[in-house]
Each structure stands twice: as structure tokens, then as C-alpha cells.
mmCIF file of C-alpha atoms and ligand atoms in Angstrom:
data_model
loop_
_atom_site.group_PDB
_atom_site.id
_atom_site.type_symbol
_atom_site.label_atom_id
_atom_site.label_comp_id
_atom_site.label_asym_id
_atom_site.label_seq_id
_atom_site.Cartn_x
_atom_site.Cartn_y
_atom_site.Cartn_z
ATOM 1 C CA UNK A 1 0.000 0.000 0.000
ATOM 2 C CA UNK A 2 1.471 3.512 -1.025
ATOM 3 C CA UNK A 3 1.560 5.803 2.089
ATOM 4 C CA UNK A 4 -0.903 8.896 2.055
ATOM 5 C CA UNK A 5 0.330 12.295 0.128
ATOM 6 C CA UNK A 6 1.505 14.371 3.212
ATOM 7 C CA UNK A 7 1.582 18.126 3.143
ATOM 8 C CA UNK A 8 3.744 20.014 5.747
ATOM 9 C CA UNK A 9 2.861 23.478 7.057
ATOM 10 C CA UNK A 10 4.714 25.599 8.988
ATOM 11 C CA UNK A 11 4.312 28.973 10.574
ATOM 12 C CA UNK A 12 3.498 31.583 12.767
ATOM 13 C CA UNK A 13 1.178 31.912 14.760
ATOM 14 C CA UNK A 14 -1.857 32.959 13.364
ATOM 15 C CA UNK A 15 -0.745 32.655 9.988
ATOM 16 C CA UNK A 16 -3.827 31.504 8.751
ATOM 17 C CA UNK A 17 -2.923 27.333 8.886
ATOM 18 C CA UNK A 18 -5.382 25.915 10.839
ATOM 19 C CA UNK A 19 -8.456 27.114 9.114
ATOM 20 C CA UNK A 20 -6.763 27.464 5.630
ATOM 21 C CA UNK A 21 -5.369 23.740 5.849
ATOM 22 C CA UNK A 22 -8.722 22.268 7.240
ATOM 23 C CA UNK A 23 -10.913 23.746 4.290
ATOM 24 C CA UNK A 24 -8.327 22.648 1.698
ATOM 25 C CA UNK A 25 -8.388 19.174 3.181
ATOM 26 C CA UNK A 26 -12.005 19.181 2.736
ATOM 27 C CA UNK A 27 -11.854 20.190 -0.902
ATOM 28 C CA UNK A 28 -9.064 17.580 -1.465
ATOM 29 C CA UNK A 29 -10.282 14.735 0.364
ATOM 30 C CA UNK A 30 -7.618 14.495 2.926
ATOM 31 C CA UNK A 31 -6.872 14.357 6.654
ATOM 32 C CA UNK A 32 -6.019 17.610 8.558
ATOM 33 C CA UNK A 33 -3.928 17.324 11.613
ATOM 34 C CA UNK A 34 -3.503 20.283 13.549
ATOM 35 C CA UNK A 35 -0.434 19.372 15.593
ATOM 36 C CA UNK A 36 -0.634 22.347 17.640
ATOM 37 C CA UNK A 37 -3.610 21.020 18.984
ATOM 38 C CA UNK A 38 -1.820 18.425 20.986
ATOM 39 C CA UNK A 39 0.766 20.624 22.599
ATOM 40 C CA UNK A 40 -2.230 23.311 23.645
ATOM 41 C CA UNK A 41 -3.657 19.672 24.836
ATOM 42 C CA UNK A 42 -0.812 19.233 27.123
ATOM 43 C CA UNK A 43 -0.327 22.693 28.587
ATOM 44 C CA UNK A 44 -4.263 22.802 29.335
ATOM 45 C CA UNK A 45 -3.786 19.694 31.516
ATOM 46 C CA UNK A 46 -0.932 20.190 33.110
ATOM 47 C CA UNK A 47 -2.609 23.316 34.575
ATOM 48 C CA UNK A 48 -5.557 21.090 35.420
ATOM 49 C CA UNK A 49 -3.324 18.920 37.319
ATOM 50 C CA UNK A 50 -1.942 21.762 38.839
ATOM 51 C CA UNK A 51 2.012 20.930 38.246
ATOM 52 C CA UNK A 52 2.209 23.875 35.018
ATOM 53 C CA UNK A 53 5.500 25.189 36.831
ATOM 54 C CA UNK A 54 6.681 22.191 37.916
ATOM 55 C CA UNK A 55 10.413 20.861 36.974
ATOM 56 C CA UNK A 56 10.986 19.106 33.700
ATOM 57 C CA UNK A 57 11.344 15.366 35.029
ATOM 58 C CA UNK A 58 7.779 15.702 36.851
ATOM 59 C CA UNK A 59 5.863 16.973 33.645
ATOM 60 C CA UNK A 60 7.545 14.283 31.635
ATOM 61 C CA UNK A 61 6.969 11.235 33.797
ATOM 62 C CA UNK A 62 3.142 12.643 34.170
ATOM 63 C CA UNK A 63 2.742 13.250 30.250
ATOM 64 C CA UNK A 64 4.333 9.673 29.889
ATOM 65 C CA UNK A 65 1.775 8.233 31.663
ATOM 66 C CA UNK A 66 -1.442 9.896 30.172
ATOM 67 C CA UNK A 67 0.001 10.525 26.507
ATOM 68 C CA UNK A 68 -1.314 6.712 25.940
ATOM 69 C CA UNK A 69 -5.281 8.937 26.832
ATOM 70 C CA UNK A 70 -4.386 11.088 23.471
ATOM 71 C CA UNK A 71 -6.452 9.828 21.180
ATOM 72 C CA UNK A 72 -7.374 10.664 17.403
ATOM 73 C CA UNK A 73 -10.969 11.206 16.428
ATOM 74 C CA UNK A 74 -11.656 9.993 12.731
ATOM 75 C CA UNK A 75 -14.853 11.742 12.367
ATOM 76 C CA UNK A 76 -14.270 14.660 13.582
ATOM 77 C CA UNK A 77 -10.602 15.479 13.035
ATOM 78 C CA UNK A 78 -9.714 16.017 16.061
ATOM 79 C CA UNK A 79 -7.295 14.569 18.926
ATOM 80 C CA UNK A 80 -9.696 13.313 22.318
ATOM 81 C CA UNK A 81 -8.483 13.305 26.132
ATOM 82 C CA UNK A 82 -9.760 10.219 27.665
ATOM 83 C CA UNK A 83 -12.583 10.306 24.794
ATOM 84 C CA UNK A 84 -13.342 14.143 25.879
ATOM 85 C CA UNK A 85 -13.062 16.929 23.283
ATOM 86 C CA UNK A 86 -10.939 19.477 24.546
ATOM 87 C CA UNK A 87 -11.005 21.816 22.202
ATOM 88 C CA UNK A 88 -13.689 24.369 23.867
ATOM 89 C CA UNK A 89 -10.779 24.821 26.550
ATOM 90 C CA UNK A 90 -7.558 25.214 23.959
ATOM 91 C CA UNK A 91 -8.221 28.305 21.631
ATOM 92 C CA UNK A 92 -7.169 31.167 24.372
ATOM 93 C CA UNK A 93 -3.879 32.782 23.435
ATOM 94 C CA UNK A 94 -3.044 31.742 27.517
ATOM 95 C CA UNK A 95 -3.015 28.371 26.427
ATOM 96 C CA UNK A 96 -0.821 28.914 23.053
ATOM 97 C CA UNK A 97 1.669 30.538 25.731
ATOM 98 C CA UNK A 98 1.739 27.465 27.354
ATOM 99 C CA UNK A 99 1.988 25.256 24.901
ATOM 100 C CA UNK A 100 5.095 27.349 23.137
ATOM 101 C CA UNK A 101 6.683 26.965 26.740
ATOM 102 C CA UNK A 102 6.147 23.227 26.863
ATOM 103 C CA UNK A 103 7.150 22.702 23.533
ATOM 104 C CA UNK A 104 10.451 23.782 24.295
ATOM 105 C CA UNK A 105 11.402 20.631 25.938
ATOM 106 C CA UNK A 106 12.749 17.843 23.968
ATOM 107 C CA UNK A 107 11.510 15.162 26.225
ATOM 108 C CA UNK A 108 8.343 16.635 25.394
ATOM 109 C CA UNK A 109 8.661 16.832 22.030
ATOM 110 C CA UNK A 110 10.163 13.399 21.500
ATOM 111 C CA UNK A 111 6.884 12.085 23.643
ATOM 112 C CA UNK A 112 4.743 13.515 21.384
ATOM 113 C CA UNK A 113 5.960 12.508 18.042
ATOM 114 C CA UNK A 114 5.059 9.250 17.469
ATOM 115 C CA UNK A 115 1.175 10.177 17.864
ATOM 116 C CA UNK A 116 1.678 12.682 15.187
ATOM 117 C CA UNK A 117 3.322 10.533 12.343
ATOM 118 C CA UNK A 118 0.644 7.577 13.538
ATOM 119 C CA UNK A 119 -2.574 9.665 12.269
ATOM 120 C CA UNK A 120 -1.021 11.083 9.406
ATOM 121 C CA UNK A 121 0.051 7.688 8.052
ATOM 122 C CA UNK A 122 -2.575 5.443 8.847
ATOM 123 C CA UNK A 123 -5.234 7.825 7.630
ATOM 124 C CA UNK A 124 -7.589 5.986 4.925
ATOM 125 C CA UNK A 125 -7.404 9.443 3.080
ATOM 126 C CA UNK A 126 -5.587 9.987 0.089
ATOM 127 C CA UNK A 127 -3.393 12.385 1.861
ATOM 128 C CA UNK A 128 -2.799 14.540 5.310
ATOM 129 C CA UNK A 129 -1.984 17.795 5.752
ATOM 130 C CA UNK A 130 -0.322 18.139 9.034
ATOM 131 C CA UNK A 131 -0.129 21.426 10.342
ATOM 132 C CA UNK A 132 2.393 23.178 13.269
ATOM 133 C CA UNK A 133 6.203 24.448 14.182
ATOM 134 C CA UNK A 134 8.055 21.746 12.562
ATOM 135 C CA UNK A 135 6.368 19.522 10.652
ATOM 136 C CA UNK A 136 9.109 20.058 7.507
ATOM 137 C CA UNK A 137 12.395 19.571 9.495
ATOM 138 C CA UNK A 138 11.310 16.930 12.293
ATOM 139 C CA UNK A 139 7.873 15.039 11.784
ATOM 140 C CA UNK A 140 7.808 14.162 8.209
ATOM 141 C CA UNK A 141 11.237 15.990 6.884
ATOM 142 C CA UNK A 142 10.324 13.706 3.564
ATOM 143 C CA UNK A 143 7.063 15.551 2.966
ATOM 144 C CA UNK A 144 5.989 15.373 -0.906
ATOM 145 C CA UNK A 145 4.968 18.657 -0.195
ATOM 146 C CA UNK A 146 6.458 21.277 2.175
ATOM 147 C CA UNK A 147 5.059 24.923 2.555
ATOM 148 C CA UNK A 148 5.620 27.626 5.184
ATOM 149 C CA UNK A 149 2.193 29.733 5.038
ATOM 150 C CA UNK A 150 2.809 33.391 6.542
ATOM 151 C CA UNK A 151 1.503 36.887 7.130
ATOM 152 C CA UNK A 152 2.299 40.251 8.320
ATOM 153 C CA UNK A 153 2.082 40.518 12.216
ATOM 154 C CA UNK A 154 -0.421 42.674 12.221
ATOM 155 C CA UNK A 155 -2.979 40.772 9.736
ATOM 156 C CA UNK A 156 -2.351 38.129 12.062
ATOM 157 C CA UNK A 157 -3.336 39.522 15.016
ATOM 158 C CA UNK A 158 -6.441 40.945 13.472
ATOM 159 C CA UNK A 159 -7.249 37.381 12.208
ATOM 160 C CA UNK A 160 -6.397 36.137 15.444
ATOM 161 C CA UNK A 161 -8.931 38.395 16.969
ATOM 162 C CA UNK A 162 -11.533 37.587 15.243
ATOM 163 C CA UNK A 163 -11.205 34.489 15.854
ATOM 164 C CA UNK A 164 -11.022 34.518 19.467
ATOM 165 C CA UNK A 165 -14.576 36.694 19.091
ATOM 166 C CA UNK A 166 -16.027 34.268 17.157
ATOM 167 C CA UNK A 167 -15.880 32.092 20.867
ATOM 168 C CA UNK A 168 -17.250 34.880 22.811
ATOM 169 C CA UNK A 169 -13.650 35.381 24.087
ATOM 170 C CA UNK A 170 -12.654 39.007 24.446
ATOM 171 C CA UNK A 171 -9.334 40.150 23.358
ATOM 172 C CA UNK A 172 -7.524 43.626 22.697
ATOM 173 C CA UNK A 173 -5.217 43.762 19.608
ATOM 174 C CA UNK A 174 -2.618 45.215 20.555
ATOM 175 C CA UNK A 175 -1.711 42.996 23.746
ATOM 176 C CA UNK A 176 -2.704 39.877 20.957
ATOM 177 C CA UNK A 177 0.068 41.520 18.853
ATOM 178 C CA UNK A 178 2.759 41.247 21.889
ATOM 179 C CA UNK A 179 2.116 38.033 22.961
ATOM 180 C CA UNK A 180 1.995 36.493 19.352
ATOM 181 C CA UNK A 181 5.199 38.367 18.550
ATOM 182 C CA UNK A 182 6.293 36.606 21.805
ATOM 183 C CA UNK A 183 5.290 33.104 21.299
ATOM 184 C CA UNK A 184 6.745 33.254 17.870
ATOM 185 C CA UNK A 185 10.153 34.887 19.012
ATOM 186 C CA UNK A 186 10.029 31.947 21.679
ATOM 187 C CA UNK A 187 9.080 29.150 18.616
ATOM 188 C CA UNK A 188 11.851 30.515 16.526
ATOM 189 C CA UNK A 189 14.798 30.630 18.874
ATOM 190 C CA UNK A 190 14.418 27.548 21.249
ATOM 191 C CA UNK A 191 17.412 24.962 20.927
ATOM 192 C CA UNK A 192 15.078 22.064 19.813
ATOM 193 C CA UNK A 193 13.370 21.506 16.412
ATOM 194 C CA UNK A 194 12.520 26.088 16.249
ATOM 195 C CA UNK A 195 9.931 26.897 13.717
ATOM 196 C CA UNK A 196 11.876 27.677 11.001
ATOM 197 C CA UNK A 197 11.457 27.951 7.011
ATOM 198 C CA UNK A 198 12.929 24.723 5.344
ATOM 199 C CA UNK A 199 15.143 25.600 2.665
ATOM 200 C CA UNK A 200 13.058 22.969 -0.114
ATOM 201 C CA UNK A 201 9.992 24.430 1.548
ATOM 202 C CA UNK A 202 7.587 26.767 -0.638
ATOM 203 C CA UNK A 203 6.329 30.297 0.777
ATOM 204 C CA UNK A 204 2.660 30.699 0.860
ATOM 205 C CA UNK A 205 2.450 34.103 2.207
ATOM 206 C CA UNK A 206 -1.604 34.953 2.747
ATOM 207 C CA UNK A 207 -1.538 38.639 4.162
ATOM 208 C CA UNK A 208 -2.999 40.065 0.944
ATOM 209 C CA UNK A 209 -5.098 37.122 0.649
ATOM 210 C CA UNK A 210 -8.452 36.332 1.367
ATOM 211 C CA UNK A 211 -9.655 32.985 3.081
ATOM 212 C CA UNK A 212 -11.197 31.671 0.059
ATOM 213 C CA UNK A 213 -7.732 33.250 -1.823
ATOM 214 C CA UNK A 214 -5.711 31.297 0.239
ATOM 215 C CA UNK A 215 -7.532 27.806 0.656
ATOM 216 C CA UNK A 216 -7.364 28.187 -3.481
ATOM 217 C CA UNK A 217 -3.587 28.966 -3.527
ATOM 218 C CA UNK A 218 -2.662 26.253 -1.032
ATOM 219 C CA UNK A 219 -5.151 23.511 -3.083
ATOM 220 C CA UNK A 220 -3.501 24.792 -5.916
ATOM 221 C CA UNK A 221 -0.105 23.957 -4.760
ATOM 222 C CA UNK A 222 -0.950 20.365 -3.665
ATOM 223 C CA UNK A 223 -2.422 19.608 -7.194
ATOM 224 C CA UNK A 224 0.193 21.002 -8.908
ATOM 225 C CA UNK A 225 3.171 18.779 -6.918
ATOM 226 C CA UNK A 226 0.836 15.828 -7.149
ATOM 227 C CA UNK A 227 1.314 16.162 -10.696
ATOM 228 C CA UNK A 228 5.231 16.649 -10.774
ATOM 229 C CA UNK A 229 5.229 13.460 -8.986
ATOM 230 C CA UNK A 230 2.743 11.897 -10.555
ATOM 231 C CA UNK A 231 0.347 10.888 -8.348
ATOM 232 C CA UNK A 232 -3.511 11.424 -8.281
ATOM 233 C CA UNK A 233 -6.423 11.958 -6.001
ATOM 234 C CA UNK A 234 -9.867 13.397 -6.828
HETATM 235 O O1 DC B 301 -0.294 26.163 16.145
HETATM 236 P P1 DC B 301 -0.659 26.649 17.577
HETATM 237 O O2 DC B 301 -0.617 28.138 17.710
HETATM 238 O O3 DC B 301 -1.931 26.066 18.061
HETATM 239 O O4 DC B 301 0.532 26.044 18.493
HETATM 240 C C1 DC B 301 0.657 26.334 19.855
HETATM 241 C C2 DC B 301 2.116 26.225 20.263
HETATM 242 O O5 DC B 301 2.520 24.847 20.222
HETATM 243 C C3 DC B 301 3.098 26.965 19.392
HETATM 244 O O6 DC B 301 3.314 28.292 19.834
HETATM 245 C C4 DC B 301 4.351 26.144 19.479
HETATM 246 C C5 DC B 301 3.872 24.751 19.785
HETATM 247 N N1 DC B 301 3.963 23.854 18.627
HETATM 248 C C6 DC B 301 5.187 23.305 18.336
HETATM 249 O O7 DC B 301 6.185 23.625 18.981
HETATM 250 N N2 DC B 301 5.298 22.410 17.341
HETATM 251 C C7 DC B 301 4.248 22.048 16.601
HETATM 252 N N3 DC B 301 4.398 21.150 15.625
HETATM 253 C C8 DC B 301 2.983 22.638 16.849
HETATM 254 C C9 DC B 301 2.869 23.556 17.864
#
């Protein structure tokens, strides 16, 4: 059996992946796997279980244990806690702090991994996009496809904002602005797998784009390296 076409996207925060990738997979038939998910997953819970600030060897020996709980849900496209969709909890830009901090430790990191590859490969889709920090240079560096999808700061934040309104959160812009210029300052620069352009990757850069714009550009790029390669999906 020939292993799904996978599609790697990087980027900032805010960039636009998440919602771009997910209605591109649905036009293309594929799984989308919003890695980031899983490390906002793990910084939720670990403030749950109250040990957010505790010492690296106490996080990783409690993440050991419950990583086994992380679960994939086919239907929905989404990762499950002990079958419980945590999702309502993980869109706060609080949480996205604390998943940037967590996923600066390699232990971490190296926990998580397997999970990832798993539901991109064993999808019964024609493909996967996977979606996150580094997805070209660590998960699958052998990608048919690898694209780093960005935007200006500031037509991130707005997006950002809007989409924090859209769940009744409340937000001010120019705090969002700070903290995702933080968070990505913090992605780029830590010592293990930093979100970083791959050199074969291709630029998708969406700030003058609308969503529909973008979803096309991105769906365009997928078709047109699944016909350099020669393979084909509907
Ligand atoms: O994509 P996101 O904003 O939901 O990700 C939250 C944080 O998780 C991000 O700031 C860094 C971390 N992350 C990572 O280090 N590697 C990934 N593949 C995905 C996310």
C-alpha cells in the first residue's frame, strides 16, 4: 500500500494554517492534523493537574503516563483526552503561551511525536496535511509537499482576533500583537526543532489574501506537486 500524500505546514502563529489547511483538506479529500492542537492539549492539563511550573522530570513522567489517553478522532478530526473533546478549553492565546513553553522541551517533544506521524500515516485518506512548528524539518522531513504559510504581524493579530470573538472570548489587539510576537520569538529561537522555514519548503504568504484566496492557492499547490510526482487523487 502507497503511504498517504503528506503536506507540511509551517508557521506563525496565526498565519492563517489551521483554518486554511482544514478547508483545503475538505476540498481535497484528505486528513487535517492540527499538531498544535496536541501541545495546547498538554499545557491545558498540566494546569488542570496543577504541576504547570513544575520541573521538567515531573511533567515528563506525568505526560508519559497519560500521553497513551491522546487519542485521534476519525470523524471529527480532532485529537480526544480520555474520549473528551478538549477543544472548547484550547483556543485562548493563555493556552498557546503554554503550549510554546512546553514545547520547548525535547523530552516533550520526543513524547509527542510518534502520535503525530501515527494519524497522518494510517489515515484511509488519500493524503494529510499536518499542520504546526516543525512539521518540515522533524515530523515528516520527507514531505511530498512542504510549505511555510505566513503573514504580516499585524494581519495576524487581526485574524487572530476575530477568531477569538467568534468564541465569545474578548481580546484587545494590541496585547494579541505582543504576545503572538512573543510566542513566535520563543518558537523561533528555542534549541530544539525552532519553527523555522525549510530551505526545499515553498512560501505561501496569505496577508494580501483572502480565506477563500488562500484555501485556493494552497489547493492549488498540492495539485500542482501531485502532478510533478505523478500521483492522483480526486
Ligand atoms: O499552532 P498553535 O498556535 O496552536 O501552536 C501552539 C504552540 O505549540 C506553538 O506556539 C508552538 C507549539 N507547537 C510546536 O512547537 N510544534 C508544533 N508542531 C505545533 C505547535
Amino acid at each position: 500500500m502507497t503511504r498517504p500524500f503528506i503536506v507540511a505546514v509551517d508557521g506563525p502563529s496565526g498565519s492563517g494554517k489551521s483554518s486554511v489547511c482544514a478547508k483545503a483538506c475538505e476540498k481535497l479529500g484528505f486528513v487535517y492534523v492540527n499538531t498544535g492542537q496536541v501541545y495546547r492539549c498538554i499545557a491545558w492539563l498540566l494546569g488542570e493537574w496543577g504541576i504547570a511550573e513544575a520541573i521538567e522530570s515531573v511533567i515528563c513522567e506525568r505526560v508519559t503516563q497519560e500521553v497513551p489517553h491522546i487519542t485521534w478522532d476519525m470523524t471529527q478530526n480532532r485529537f480526544l483526552y480520555r474520549g473528551r473533546d478538549l477543544t472548547p478549553f484550547l483556543y485562548a492565546e493563555s493556552v498557546g503561551q503554554g503550549a510554546s513553553r512546553v514545547a520547548k522541551s525535547a523530552a516533550i517533544r520526543k513524547l509527542l511525536l510518534p502520535l503525530q506521524r501515527h494519524i497522518a500515516l494510517h489515515t484511509t485518506k488519500a493524503g494529510a496535511v499536518v499542520d504546526g512548528r516543525d512539521i518540515a524539518s522533524v515530523v515528516f522531513p520527507d514531505a511530498e509537499l512542504k510549505i511555510f504559510m505566513e503573514a504580516s504581524l499585524e494581519v495576524r493579530a487581526q485574524r487572530r482576533l476575530e477568531q477569538l470573538q467568534a468564541h465569545g472570548a474578548e481580546a484587545d489587539l494590541e496585547e494579541l500583537q505582543e504576545q503572538m510576537q512573543d510566542r513566535d520569538h520563543q518558537d523561533a529561537t528555542r534549541d530544539v526543532a525552532p519553527m523555522q522555514r525549510e530551505h526545499d519548503a515553498v512560501i505561501l504568504d496569505t496577508s494580501d489574501m483572502g480565506f477563500e484566496a488562500s484555501i485556493d492557492a494552497l489547493v492549488a499547490l498540492i495539485r500542482e506537486r501531485a502532478k510533478t510526482l505523478g500521483i492522483s487523487f480526486t
